[in-house]
Amino acid sequence: MVKFLKHAGEWILGKADEINKLDGIIKAAIHQQAKRTFYIGDAVGIVVTVVIVKIIG
């Protein structure tokens, strides 16, 4: 029984490590996507501003 509990505990801890690694990968992907979205938003804002200035000017 002790051997089984030890094995089960090691399996659960192993899964926890895998989940932590996966969590880190997901956070990095979300961070990268947020940066990409921010830069696209900046580019669109600049283009719209230039167009408005040309229309008004």
mmCIF file of the N, C-alpha and C atoms, coordinates in Angstrom:
data_MODEL
# 
_entry.id   MODEL 
# 
loop_
_atom_site.group_PDB 
_atom_site.id 
_atom_site.type_symbol 
_atom_site.label_atom_id 
_atom_site.label_alt_id 
_atom_site.label_comp_id 
_atom_site.label_asym_id 
_atom_site.label_entity_id 
_atom_site.label_seq_id 
_atom_site.pdbx_PDB_ins_code 
_atom_site.Cartn_x 
_atom_site.Cartn_y 
_atom_site.Cartn_z 
_atom_site.occupancy 
_atom_site.B_iso_or_equiv 
_atom_site.pdbx_formal_charge 
_atom_site.auth_seq_id 
_atom_site.auth_comp_id 
_atom_site.auth_asym_id 
_atom_site.auth_atom_id 
_atom_site.pdbx_PDB_model_num 
ATOM 1   N N  . MET A 1 1  ? 0.830  -1.188 0.000   1.00 0.00 ? 1  MET A N  1 
ATOM 2   C CA . MET A 1 1  ? 0.000  0.000  0.000   1.00 0.00 ? 1  MET A CA 1 
ATOM 3   C C  . MET A 1 1  ? 0.874  1.251  0.000   1.00 0.00 ? 1  MET A C  1 
ATOM 4   N N  . VAL A 1 2  ? 1.935  1.247  0.795   1.00 0.00 ? 2  VAL A N  1 
ATOM 5   C CA . VAL A 1 2  ? 2.835  2.389  0.860   1.00 0.00 ? 2  VAL A CA 1 
ATOM 6   C C  . VAL A 1 2  ? 3.505  2.605  -0.483  1.00 0.00 ? 2  VAL A C  1 
ATOM 7   N N  . LYS A 1 3  ? 3.901  1.489  -1.119  1.00 0.00 ? 3  LYS A N  1 
ATOM 8   C CA . LYS A 1 3  ? 4.542  1.573  -2.428  1.00 0.00 ? 3  LYS A CA 1 
ATOM 9   C C  . LYS A 1 3  ? 3.570  2.190  -3.444  1.00 0.00 ? 3  LYS A C  1 
ATOM 10  N N  . PHE A 1 4  ? 2.290  1.781  -3.378  1.00 0.00 ? 4  PHE A N  1 
ATOM 11  C CA . PHE A 1 4  ? 1.284  2.329  -4.280  1.00 0.00 ? 4  PHE A CA 1 
ATOM 12  C C  . PHE A 1 4  ? 1.097  3.823  -4.049  1.00 0.00 ? 4  PHE A C  1 
ATOM 13  N N  . LEU A 1 5  ? 0.994  4.219  -2.788  1.00 0.00 ? 5  LEU A N  1 
ATOM 14  C CA . LEU A 1 5  ? 0.814  5.645  -2.476  1.00 0.00 ? 5  LEU A CA 1 
ATOM 15  C C  . LEU A 1 5  ? 2.018  6.464  -2.919  1.00 0.00 ? 5  LEU A C  1 
ATOM 16  N N  . LYS A 1 6  ? 3.210  5.906  -2.746  1.00 0.00 ? 6  LYS A N  1 
ATOM 17  C CA . LYS A 1 6  ? 4.421  6.597  -3.186  1.00 0.00 ? 6  LYS A CA 1 
ATOM 18  C C  . LYS A 1 6  ? 4.400  6.753  -4.703  1.00 0.00 ? 6  LYS A C  1 
ATOM 19  N N  . HIS A 1 7  ? 4.022  5.690  -5.415  1.00 0.00 ? 7  HIS A N  1 
ATOM 20  C CA . HIS A 1 7  ? 3.956  5.735  -6.873  1.00 0.00 ? 7  HIS A CA 1 
ATOM 21  C C  . HIS A 1 7  ? 2.896  6.744  -7.327  1.00 0.00 ? 7  HIS A C  1 
ATOM 22  N N  . ALA A 1 8  ? 1.756  6.735  -6.671  1.00 0.00 ? 8  ALA A N  1 
ATOM 23  C CA . ALA A 1 8  ? 0.679  7.673  -7.023  1.00 0.00 ? 8  ALA A CA 1 
ATOM 24  C C  . ALA A 1 8  ? 1.127  9.113  -6.770  1.00 0.00 ? 8  ALA A C  1 
ATOM 25  N N  . GLY A 1 9  ? 1.806  9.345  -5.662  1.00 0.00 ? 9  GLY A N  1 
ATOM 26  C CA . GLY A 1 9  ? 2.310  10.686 -5.349  1.00 0.00 ? 9  GLY A CA 1 
ATOM 27  C C  . GLY A 1 9  ? 3.316  11.167 -6.380  1.00 0.00 ? 9  GLY A C  1 
ATOM 28  N N  . GLU A 1 10 ? 4.208  10.294 -6.805  1.00 0.00 ? 10 GLU A N  1 
ATOM 29  C CA . GLU A 1 10 ? 5.193  10.653 -7.833  1.00 0.00 ? 10 GLU A CA 1 
ATOM 30  C C  . GLU A 1 10 ? 4.500  10.956 -9.157  1.00 0.00 ? 10 GLU A C  1 
ATOM 31  N N  . TRP A 1 11 ? 3.460  10.182 -9.479  1.00 0.00 ? 11 TRP A N  1 
ATOM 32  C CA . TRP A 1 11 ? 2.725  10.409 -10.722 1.00 0.00 ? 11 TRP A CA 1 
ATOM 33  C C  . TRP A 1 11 ? 2.025  11.767 -10.680 1.00 0.00 ? 11 TRP A C  1 
ATOM 34  N N  . ILE A 1 12 ? 1.389  12.089 -9.552  1.00 0.00 ? 12 ILE A N  1 
ATOM 35  C CA . ILE A 1 12 ? 0.688  13.373 -9.408  1.00 0.00 ? 12 ILE A CA 1 
ATOM 36  C C  . ILE A 1 12 ? 1.680  14.525 -9.485  1.00 0.00 ? 12 ILE A C  1 
ATOM 37  N N  . LEU A 1 13 ? 2.823  14.396 -8.827  1.00 0.00 ? 13 LEU A N  1 
ATOM 38  C CA . LEU A 1 13 ? 3.826  15.458 -8.872  1.00 0.00 ? 13 LEU A CA 1 
ATOM 39  C C  . LEU A 1 13 ? 4.383  15.617 -10.284 1.00 0.00 ? 13 LEU A C  1 
ATOM 40  N N  . GLY A 1 14 ? 4.553  14.520 -10.984 1.00 0.00 ? 14 GLY A N  1 
ATOM 41  C CA . GLY A 1 14 ? 5.014  14.570 -12.371 1.00 0.00 ? 14 GLY A CA 1 
ATOM 42  C C  . GLY A 1 14 ? 4.017  15.310 -13.245 1.00 0.00 ? 14 GLY A C  1 
ATOM 43  N N  . LYS A 1 15 ? 2.742  15.036 -13.047 1.00 0.00 ? 15 LYS A N  1 
ATOM 44  C CA . LYS A 1 15 ? 1.696  15.722 -13.808 1.00 0.00 ? 15 LYS A CA 1 
ATOM 45  C C  . LYS A 1 15 ? 1.681  17.205 -13.455 1.00 0.00 ? 15 LYS A C  1 
ATOM 46  N N  . ALA A 1 16 ? 1.908  17.530 -12.200 1.00 0.00 ? 16 ALA A N  1 
ATOM 47  C CA . ALA A 1 16 ? 1.942  18.928 -11.785 1.00 0.00 ? 16 ALA A CA 1 
ATOM 48  C C  . ALA A 1 16 ? 3.090  19.659 -12.475 1.00 0.00 ? 16 ALA A C  1 
ATOM 49  N N  . ASP A 1 17 ? 4.238  19.008 -12.593 1.00 0.00 ? 17 ASP A N  1 
ATOM 50  C CA . ASP A 1 17 ? 5.373  19.614 -13.303 1.00 0.00 ? 17 ASP A CA 1 
ATOM 51  C C  . ASP A 1 17 ? 5.036  19.849 -14.770 1.00 0.00 ? 17 ASP A C  1 
ATOM 52  N N  . GLU A 1 18 ? 4.379  18.864 -15.385 1.00 0.00 ? 18 GLU A N  1 
ATOM 53  C CA . GLU A 1 18 ? 3.980  19.020 -16.787 1.00 0.00 ? 18 GLU A CA 1 
ATOM 54  C C  . GLU A 1 18 ? 2.995  20.170 -16.949 1.00 0.00 ? 18 GLU A C  1 
ATOM 55  N N  . ILE A 1 19 ? 2.062  20.295 -16.008 1.00 0.00 ? 19 ILE A N  1 
ATOM 56  C CA . ILE A 1 19 ? 1.073  21.379 -16.068 1.00 0.00 ? 19 ILE A CA 1 
ATOM 57  C C  . ILE A 1 19 ? 1.767  22.729 -15.886 1.00 0.00 ? 19 ILE A C  1 
ATOM 58  N N  . ASN A 1 20 ? 2.741  22.805 -14.999 1.00 0.00 ? 20 ASN A N  1 
ATOM 59  C CA . ASN A 1 20 ? 3.479  24.055 -14.815 1.00 0.00 ? 20 ASN A CA 1 
ATOM 60  C C  . ASN A 1 20 ? 4.243  24.441 -16.082 1.00 0.00 ? 20 ASN A C  1 
ATOM 61  N N  . LYS A 1 21 ? 4.856  23.462 -16.734 1.00 0.00 ? 21 LYS A N  1 
ATOM 62  C CA . LYS A 1 21 ? 5.565  23.735 -17.990 1.00 0.00 ? 21 LYS A CA 1 
ATOM 63  C C  . LYS A 1 21 ? 4.592  24.217 -19.058 1.00 0.00 ? 21 LYS A C  1 
ATOM 64  N N  . LEU A 1 22 ? 3.455  23.538 -19.172 1.00 0.00 ? 22 LEU A N  1 
ATOM 65  C CA . LEU A 1 22 ? 2.439  23.917 -20.148 1.00 0.00 ? 22 LEU A CA 1 
ATOM 66  C C  . LEU A 1 22 ? 1.904  25.311 -19.854 1.00 0.00 ? 22 LEU A C  1 
ATOM 67  N N  . ASP A 1 23 ? 1.714  25.617 -18.577 1.00 0.00 ? 23 ASP A N  1 
ATOM 68  C CA . ASP A 1 23 ? 1.241  26.937 -18.177 1.00 0.00 ? 23 ASP A CA 1 
ATOM 69  C C  . ASP A 1 23 ? 2.231  28.011 -18.607 1.00 0.00 ? 23 ASP A C  1 
ATOM 70  N N  . GLY A 1 24 ? 3.514  27.745 -18.443 1.00 0.00 ? 24 GLY A N  1 
ATOM 71  C CA . GLY A 1 24 ? 4.540  28.696 -18.869 1.00 0.00 ? 24 GLY A CA 1 
ATOM 72  C C  . GLY A 1 24 ? 4.520  28.914 -20.373 1.00 0.00 ? 24 GLY A C  1 
ATOM 73  N N  . ILE A 1 25 ? 4.336  27.838 -21.122 1.00 0.00 ? 25 ILE A N  1 
ATOM 74  C CA . ILE A 1 25 ? 4.279  27.941 -22.584 1.00 0.00 ? 25 ILE A CA 1 
ATOM 75  C C  . ILE A 1 25 ? 3.059  28.755 -23.009 1.00 0.00 ? 25 ILE A C  1 
ATOM 76  N N  . ILE A 1 26 ? 1.926  28.497 -22.376 1.00 0.00 ? 26 ILE A N  1 
ATOM 77  C CA . ILE A 1 26 ? 0.695  29.228 -22.714 1.00 0.00 ? 26 ILE A CA 1 
ATOM 78  C C  . ILE A 1 26 ? 0.845  30.705 -22.383 1.00 0.00 ? 26 ILE A C  1 
ATOM 79  N N  . LYS A 1 27 ? 1.432  31.021 -21.234 1.00 0.00 ? 27 LYS A N  1 
ATOM 80  C CA . LYS A 1 27 ? 1.633  32.427 -20.858 1.00 0.00 ? 27 LYS A CA 1 
ATOM 81  C C  . LYS A 1 27 ? 2.546  33.129 -21.854 1.00 0.00 ? 27 LYS A C  1 
ATOM 82  N N  . ALA A 1 28 ? 3.591  32.455 -22.301 1.00 0.00 ? 28 ALA A N  1 
ATOM 83  C CA . ALA A 1 28 ? 4.507  33.051 -23.287 1.00 0.00 ? 28 ALA A CA 1 
ATOM 84  C C  . ALA A 1 28 ? 3.781  33.297 -24.608 1.00 0.00 ? 28 ALA A C  1 
ATOM 85  N N  . ALA A 1 29 ? 2.946  32.361 -25.027 1.00 0.00 ? 29 ALA A N  1 
ATOM 86  C CA . ALA A 1 29 ? 2.195  32.528 -26.275 1.00 0.00 ? 29 ALA A CA 1 
ATOM 87  C C  . ALA A 1 29 ? 1.215  33.686 -26.169 1.00 0.00 ? 29 ALA A C  1 
ATOM 88  N N  . ILE A 1 30 ? 0.548  33.801 -25.028 1.00 0.00 ? 30 ILE A N  1 
ATOM 89  C CA . ILE A 1 30 ? -0.400 34.907 -24.829 1.00 0.00 ? 30 ILE A CA 1 
ATOM 90  C C  . ILE A 1 30 ? 0.343  36.228 -24.821 1.00 0.00 ? 30 ILE A C  1 
ATOM 91  N N  . HIS A 1 31 ? 1.498  36.266 -24.184 1.00 0.00 ? 31 HIS A N  1 
ATOM 92  C CA . HIS A 1 31 ? 2.302  37.495 -24.149 1.00 0.00 ? 31 HIS A CA 1 
ATOM 93  C C  . HIS A 1 31 ? 2.718  37.895 -25.562 1.00 0.00 ? 31 HIS A C  1 
ATOM 94  N N  . GLN A 1 32 ? 3.158  36.933 -26.355 1.00 0.00 ? 32 GLN A N  1 
ATOM 95  C CA . GLN A 1 32 ? 3.576  37.209 -27.730 1.00 0.00 ? 32 GLN A CA 1 
ATOM 96  C C  . GLN A 1 32 ? 2.400  37.719 -28.553 1.00 0.00 ? 32 GLN A C  1 
ATOM 97  N N  . GLN A 1 33 ? 1.234  37.100 -28.390 1.00 0.00 ? 33 GLN A N  1 
ATOM 98  C CA . GLN A 1 33 ? 0.048  37.521 -29.131 1.00 0.00 ? 33 GLN A CA 1 
ATOM 99  C C  . GLN A 1 33 ? -0.389 38.920 -28.707 1.00 0.00 ? 33 GLN A C  1 
ATOM 100 N N  . ALA A 1 34 ? -0.277 39.227 -27.416 1.00 0.00 ? 34 ALA A N  1 
ATOM 101 C CA . ALA A 1 34 ? -0.641 40.560 -26.936 1.00 0.00 ? 34 ALA A CA 1 
ATOM 102 C C  . ALA A 1 34 ? 0.291  41.618 -27.518 1.00 0.00 ? 34 ALA A C  1 
ATOM 103 N N  . LYS A 1 35 ? 1.585  41.310 -27.596 1.00 0.00 ? 35 LYS A N  1 
ATOM 104 C CA . LYS A 1 35 ? 2.536  42.256 -28.204 1.00 0.00 ? 35 LYS A CA 1 
ATOM 105 C C  . LYS A 1 35 ? 2.205  42.471 -29.674 1.00 0.00 ? 35 LYS A C  1 
ATOM 106 N N  . ARG A 1 36 ? 1.904  41.386 -30.384 1.00 0.00 ? 36 ARG A N  1 
ATOM 107 C CA . ARG A 1 36 ? 1.578  41.475 -31.801 1.00 0.00 ? 36 ARG A CA 1 
ATOM 108 C C  . ARG A 1 36 ? 0.317  42.331 -32.000 1.00 0.00 ? 36 ARG A C  1 
ATOM 109 N N  . THR A 1 37 ? -0.685 42.108 -31.179 1.00 0.00 ? 37 THR A N  1 
ATOM 110 C CA . THR A 1 37 ? -1.928 42.883 -31.265 1.00 0.00 ? 37 THR A CA 1 
ATOM 111 C C  . THR A 1 37 ? -1.668 44.352 -30.975 1.00 0.00 ? 37 THR A C  1 
ATOM 112 N N  . PHE A 1 38 ? -0.827 44.643 -29.997 1.00 0.00 ? 38 PHE A N  1 
ATOM 113 C CA . PHE A 1 38 ? -0.490 46.022 -29.655 1.00 0.00 ? 38 PHE A CA 1 
ATOM 114 C C  . PHE A 1 38 ? 0.178  46.718 -30.844 1.00 0.00 ? 38 PHE A C  1 
ATOM 115 N N  . TYR A 1 39 ? 1.129  46.042 -31.472 1.00 0.00 ? 39 TYR A N  1 
ATOM 116 C CA . TYR A 1 39 ? 1.830  46.647 -32.610 1.00 0.00 ? 39 TYR A CA 1 
ATOM 117 C C  . TYR A 1 39 ? 0.902  46.845 -33.811 1.00 0.00 ? 39 TYR A C  1 
ATOM 118 N N  . ILE A 1 40 ? 0.007  45.888 -34.045 1.00 0.00 ? 40 ILE A N  1 
ATOM 119 C CA . ILE A 1 40 ? -0.963 46.054 -35.132 1.00 0.00 ? 40 ILE A CA 1 
ATOM 120 C C  . ILE A 1 40 ? -1.871 47.246 -34.833 1.00 0.00 ? 40 ILE A C  1 
ATOM 121 N N  . GLY A 1 41 ? -2.307 47.375 -33.603 1.00 0.00 ? 41 GLY A N  1 
ATOM 122 C CA . GLY A 1 41 ? -3.139 48.507 -33.207 1.00 0.00 ? 41 GLY A CA 1 
ATOM 123 C C  . GLY A 1 41 ? -2.416 49.828 -33.392 1.00 0.00 ? 41 GLY A C  1 
ATOM 124 N N  . ASP A 1 42 ? -1.143 49.878 -33.029 1.00 0.00 ? 42 ASP A N  1 
ATOM 125 C CA . ASP A 1 42 ? -0.344 51.091 -33.233 1.00 0.00 ? 42 ASP A CA 1 
ATOM 126 C C  . ASP A 1 42 ? -0.240 51.426 -34.715 1.00 0.00 ? 42 ASP A C  1 
ATOM 127 N N  . ALA A 1 43 ? 0.030  50.431 -35.546 1.00 0.00 ? 43 ALA A N  1 
ATOM 128 C CA . ALA A 1 43 ? 0.173  50.668 -36.984 1.00 0.00 ? 43 ALA A CA 1 
ATOM 129 C C  . ALA A 1 43 ? -1.137 51.178 -37.581 1.00 0.00 ? 43 ALA A C  1 
ATOM 130 N N  . VAL A 1 44 ? -2.239 50.577 -37.194 1.00 0.00 ? 44 VAL A N  1 
ATOM 131 C CA . VAL A 1 44 ? -3.542 51.024 -37.700 1.00 0.00 ? 44 VAL A CA 1 
ATOM 132 C C  . VAL A 1 44 ? -3.834 52.449 -37.230 1.00 0.00 ? 44 VAL A C  1 
ATOM 133 N N  . GLY A 1 45 ? -3.517 52.756 -35.984 1.00 0.00 ? 45 GLY A N  1 
ATOM 134 C CA . GLY A 1 45 ? -3.726 54.099 -35.468 1.00 0.00 ? 45 GLY A CA 1 
ATOM 135 C C  . GLY A 1 45 ? -2.914 55.140 -36.221 1.00 0.00 ? 45 GLY A C  1 
ATOM 136 N N  . ILE A 1 46 ? -1.677 54.819 -36.529 1.00 0.00 ? 46 ILE A N  1 
ATOM 137 C CA . ILE A 1 46 ? -0.818 55.751 -37.273 1.00 0.00 ? 46 ILE A CA 1 
ATOM 138 C C  . ILE A 1 46 ? -1.364 55.968 -38.683 1.00 0.00 ? 46 ILE A C  1 
ATOM 139 N N  . VAL A 1 47 ? -1.764 54.885 -39.347 1.00 0.00 ? 47 VAL A N  1 
ATOM 140 C CA . VAL A 1 47 ? -2.305 55.000 -40.710 1.00 0.00 ? 47 VAL A CA 1 
ATOM 141 C C  . VAL A 1 47 ? -3.582 55.841 -40.699 1.00 0.00 ? 47 VAL A C  1 
ATOM 142 N N  . VAL A 1 48 ? -4.468 55.593 -39.762 1.00 0.00 ? 48 VAL A N  1 
ATOM 143 C CA . VAL A 1 48 ? -5.716 56.359 -39.680 1.00 0.00 ? 48 VAL A CA 1 
ATOM 144 C C  . VAL A 1 48 ? -5.421 57.824 -39.408 1.00 0.00 ? 48 VAL A C  1 
ATOM 145 N N  . THR A 1 49 ? -4.487 58.110 -38.523 1.00 0.00 ? 49 THR A N  1 
ATOM 146 C CA . THR A 1 49 ? -4.118 59.497 -38.224 1.00 0.00 ? 49 THR A CA 1 
ATOM 147 C C  . THR A 1 49 ? -3.565 60.192 -39.459 1.00 0.00 ? 49 THR A C  1 
ATOM 148 N N  . VAL A 1 50 ? -2.691 59.523 -40.202 1.00 0.00 ? 50 VAL A N  1 
ATOM 149 C CA . VAL A 1 50 ? -2.119 60.109 -41.411 1.00 0.00 ? 50 VAL A CA 1 
ATOM 150 C C  . VAL A 1 50 ? -3.218 60.382 -42.436 1.00 0.00 ? 50 VAL A C  1 
ATOM 151 N N  . VAL A 1 51 ? -4.141 59.452 -42.601 1.00 0.00 ? 51 VAL A N  1 
ATOM 152 C CA . VAL A 1 51 ? -5.242 59.638 -43.553 1.00 0.00 ? 51 VAL A CA 1 
ATOM 153 C C  . VAL A 1 51 ? -6.115 60.820 -43.141 1.00 0.00 ? 51 VAL A C  1 
ATOM 154 N N  . ILE A 1 52 ? -6.438 60.927 -41.881 1.00 0.00 ? 52 ILE A N  1 
ATOM 155 C CA . ILE A 1 52 ? -7.265 62.034 -41.403 1.00 0.00 ? 52 ILE A CA 1 
ATOM 156 C C  . ILE A 1 52 ? -6.539 63.359 -41.602 1.00 0.00 ? 52 ILE A C  1 
ATOM 157 N N  . VAL A 1 53 ? -5.247 63.403 -41.305 1.00 0.00 ? 53 VAL A N  1 
ATOM 158 C CA . VAL A 1 53 ? -4.479 64.644 -41.491 1.00 0.00 ? 53 VAL A CA 1 
ATOM 159 C C  . VAL A 1 53 ? -4.452 65.033 -42.962 1.00 0.00 ? 53 VAL A C  1 
ATOM 160 N N  . LYS A 1 54 ? -4.304 64.053 -43.854 1.00 0.00 ? 54 LYS A N  1 
ATOM 161 C CA . LYS A 1 54 ? -4.276 64.360 -45.304 1.00 0.00 ? 54 LYS A CA 1 
ATOM 162 C C  . LYS A 1 54 ? -5.652 64.838 -45.776 1.00 0.00 ? 54 LYS A C  1 
ATOM 163 N N  . ILE A 1 55 ? -6.719 64.270 -45.248 1.00 0.00 ? 55 ILE A N  1 
ATOM 164 C CA . ILE A 1 55 ? -8.067 64.684 -45.630 1.00 0.00 ? 55 ILE A CA 1 
ATOM 165 C C  . ILE A 1 55 ? -8.336 66.116 -45.162 1.00 0.00 ? 55 ILE A C  1 
ATOM 166 N N  . ILE A 1 56 ? -7.972 66.395 -43.926 1.00 0.00 ? 56 ILE A N  1 
ATOM 167 C CA . ILE A 1 56 ? -8.206 67.725 -43.353 1.00 0.00 ? 56 ILE A CA 1 
ATOM 168 C C  . ILE A 1 56 ? -7.274 68.746 -43.987 1.00 0.00 ? 56 ILE A C  1 
ATOM 169 N N  . GLY A 1 57 ? -6.020 68.407 -44.202 1.00 0.00 ? 57 GLY A N  1 
ATOM 170 C CA . GLY A 1 57 ? -5.003 69.326 -44.704 1.00 0.00 ? 57 GLY A CA 1 
ATOM 171 C C  . GLY A 1 57 ? -5.060 69.424 -46.159 1.00 0.00 ? 57 GLY A C  1 
# 
